[in-house]
PDB file of C-alpha atoms in Angstrom:
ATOM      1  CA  UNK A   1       0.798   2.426  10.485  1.00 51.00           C
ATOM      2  CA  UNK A   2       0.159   3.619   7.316  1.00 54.00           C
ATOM      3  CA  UNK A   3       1.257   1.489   4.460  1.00 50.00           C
ATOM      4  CA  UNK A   4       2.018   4.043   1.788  1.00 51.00           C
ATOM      5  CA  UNK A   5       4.773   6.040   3.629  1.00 53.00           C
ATOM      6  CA  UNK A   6       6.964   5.737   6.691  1.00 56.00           C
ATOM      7  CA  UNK A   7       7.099   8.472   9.265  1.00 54.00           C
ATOM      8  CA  UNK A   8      10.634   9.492   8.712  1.00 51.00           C
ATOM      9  CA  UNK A   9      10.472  12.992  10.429  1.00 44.00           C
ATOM     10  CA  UNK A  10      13.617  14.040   8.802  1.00 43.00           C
ATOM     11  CA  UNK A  11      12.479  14.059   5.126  1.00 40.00           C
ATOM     12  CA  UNK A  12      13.289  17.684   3.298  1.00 37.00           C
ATOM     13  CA  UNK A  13      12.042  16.382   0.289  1.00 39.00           C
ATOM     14  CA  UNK A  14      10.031  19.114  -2.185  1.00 38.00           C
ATOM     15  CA  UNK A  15       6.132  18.902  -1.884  1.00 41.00           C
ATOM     16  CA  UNK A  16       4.721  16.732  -4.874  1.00 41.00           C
ATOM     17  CA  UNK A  17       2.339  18.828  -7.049  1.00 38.00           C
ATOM     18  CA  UNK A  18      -0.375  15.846  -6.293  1.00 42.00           C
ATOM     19  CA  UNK A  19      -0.646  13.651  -3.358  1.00 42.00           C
ATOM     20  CA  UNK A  20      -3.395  11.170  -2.425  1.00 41.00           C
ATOM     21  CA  UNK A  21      -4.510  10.932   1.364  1.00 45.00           C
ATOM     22  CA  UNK A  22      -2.441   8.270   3.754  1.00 52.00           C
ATOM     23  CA  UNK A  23      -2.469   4.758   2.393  1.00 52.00           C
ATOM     24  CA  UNK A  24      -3.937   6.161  -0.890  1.00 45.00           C
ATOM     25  CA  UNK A  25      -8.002   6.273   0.914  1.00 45.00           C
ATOM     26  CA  UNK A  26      -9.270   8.991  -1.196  1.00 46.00           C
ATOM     27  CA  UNK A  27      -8.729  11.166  -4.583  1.00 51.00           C
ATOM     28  CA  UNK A  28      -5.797  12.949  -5.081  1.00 54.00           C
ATOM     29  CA  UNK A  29      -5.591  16.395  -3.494  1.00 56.00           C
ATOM     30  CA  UNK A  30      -3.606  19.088  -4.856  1.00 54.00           C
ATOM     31  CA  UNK A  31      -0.831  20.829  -2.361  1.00 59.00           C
ATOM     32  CA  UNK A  32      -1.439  24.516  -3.583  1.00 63.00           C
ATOM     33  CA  UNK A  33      -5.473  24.275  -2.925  1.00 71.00           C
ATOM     34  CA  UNK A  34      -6.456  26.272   0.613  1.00 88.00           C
ATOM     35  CA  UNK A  35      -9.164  22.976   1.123  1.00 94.00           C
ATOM     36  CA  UNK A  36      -5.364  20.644   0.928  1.00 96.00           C
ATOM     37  CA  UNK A  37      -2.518  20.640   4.638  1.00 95.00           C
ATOM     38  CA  UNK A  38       0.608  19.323   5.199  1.00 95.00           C
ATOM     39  CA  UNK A  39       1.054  16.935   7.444  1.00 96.00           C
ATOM     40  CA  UNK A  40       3.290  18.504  10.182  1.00 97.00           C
ATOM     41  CA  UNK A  41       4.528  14.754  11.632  1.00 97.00           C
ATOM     42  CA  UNK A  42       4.630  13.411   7.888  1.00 96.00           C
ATOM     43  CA  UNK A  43       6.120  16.535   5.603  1.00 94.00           C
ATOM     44  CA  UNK A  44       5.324  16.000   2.230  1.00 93.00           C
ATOM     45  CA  UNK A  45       2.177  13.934   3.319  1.00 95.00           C
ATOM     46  CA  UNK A  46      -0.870  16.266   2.451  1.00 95.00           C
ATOM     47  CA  UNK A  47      -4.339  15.914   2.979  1.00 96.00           C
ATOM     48  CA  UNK A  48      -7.887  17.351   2.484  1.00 96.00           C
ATOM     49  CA  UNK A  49      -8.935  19.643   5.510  1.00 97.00           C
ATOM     50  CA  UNK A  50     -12.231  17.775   4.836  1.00 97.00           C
ATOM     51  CA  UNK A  51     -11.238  14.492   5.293  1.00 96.00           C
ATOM     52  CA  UNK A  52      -9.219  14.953   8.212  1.00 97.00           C
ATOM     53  CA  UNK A  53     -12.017  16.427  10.229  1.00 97.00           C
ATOM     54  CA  UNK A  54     -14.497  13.671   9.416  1.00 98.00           C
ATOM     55  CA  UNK A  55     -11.449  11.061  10.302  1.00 97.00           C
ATOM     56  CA  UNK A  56     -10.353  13.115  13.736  1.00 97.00           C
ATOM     57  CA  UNK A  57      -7.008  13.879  12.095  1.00 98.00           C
ATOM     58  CA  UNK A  58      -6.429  17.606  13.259  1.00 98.00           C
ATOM     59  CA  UNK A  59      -4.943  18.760  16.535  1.00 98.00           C
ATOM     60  CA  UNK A  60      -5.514  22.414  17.599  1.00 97.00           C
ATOM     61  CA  UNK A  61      -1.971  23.558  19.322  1.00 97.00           C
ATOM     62  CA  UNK A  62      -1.816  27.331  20.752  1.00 95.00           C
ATOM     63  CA  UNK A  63      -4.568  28.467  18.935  1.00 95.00           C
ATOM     64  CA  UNK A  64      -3.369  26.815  15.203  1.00 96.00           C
ATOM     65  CA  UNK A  65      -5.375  23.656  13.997  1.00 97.00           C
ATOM     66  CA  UNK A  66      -3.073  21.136  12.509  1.00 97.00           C
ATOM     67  CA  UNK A  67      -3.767  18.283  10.274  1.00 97.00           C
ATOM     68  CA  UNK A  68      -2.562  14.998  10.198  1.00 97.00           C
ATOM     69  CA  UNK A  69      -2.544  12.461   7.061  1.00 97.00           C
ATOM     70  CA  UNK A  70      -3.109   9.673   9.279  1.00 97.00           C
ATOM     71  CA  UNK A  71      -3.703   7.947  12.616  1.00 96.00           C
ATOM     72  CA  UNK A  72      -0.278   7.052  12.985  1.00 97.00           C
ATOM     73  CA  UNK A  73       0.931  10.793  13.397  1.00 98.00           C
ATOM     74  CA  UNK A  74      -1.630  11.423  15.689  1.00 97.00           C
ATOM     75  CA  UNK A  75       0.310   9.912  18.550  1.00 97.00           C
ATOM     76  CA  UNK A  76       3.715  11.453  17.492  1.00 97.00           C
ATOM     77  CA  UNK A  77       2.293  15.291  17.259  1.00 97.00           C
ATOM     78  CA  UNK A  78       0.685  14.419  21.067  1.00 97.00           C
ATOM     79  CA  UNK A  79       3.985  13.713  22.380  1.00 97.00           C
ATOM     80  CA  UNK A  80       5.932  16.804  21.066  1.00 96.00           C
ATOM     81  CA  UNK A  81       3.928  19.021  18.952  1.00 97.00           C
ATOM     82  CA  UNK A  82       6.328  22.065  19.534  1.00 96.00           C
ATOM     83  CA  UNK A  83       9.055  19.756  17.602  1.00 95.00           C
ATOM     84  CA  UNK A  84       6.267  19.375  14.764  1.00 96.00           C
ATOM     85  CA  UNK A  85       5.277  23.227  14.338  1.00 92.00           C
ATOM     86  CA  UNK A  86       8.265  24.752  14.839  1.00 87.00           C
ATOM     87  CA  UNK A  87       9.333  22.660  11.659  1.00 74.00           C
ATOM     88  CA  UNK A  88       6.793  23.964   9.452  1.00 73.00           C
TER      89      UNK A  88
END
């Protein structure tokens, strides 16, 4: 699991204006910047489209790519990605 967050799917919280890439690998992205996704499993949780490909974070669900902040959501989105998107 990821060791700077916890995978509480019911957080409503506001997106940050900054957030750095699960368990803080990587710069800083910024949430408004098209290269920059919200985590679907982990909301709040964004990450560069960039380094989720080269890390096998995205999922592609009915014809929409998703991108995950870390391994951990990977496995969560599998099991019920219609509870993730619908969310977004």
């Amino acid at each position: 699991m990821c060791g700077e967050h916890s995978h509480d799917t019911e957080k409503t919280e506001a997106a940050p204006a900054q957030a750095s890439s699960c368990g803080g690998h990587g710069p800083a992205v910024t949430a408004t910047d098209d290269s920059v996704a919200e985590c679907p499993v982990m909301r709040g949780s964004y990450i560069a489209k960039a380094d989720a490909e080269a890390q096998g974070l995205v999922r592609d669900y009915n014809g929409q790519r998703y991108y995950l902040c870390c391994a951990a959501c990977g496995p969560l989105f599998d099991a019920d990605p219609e509870k993730y998107v619908s969310a977004l």
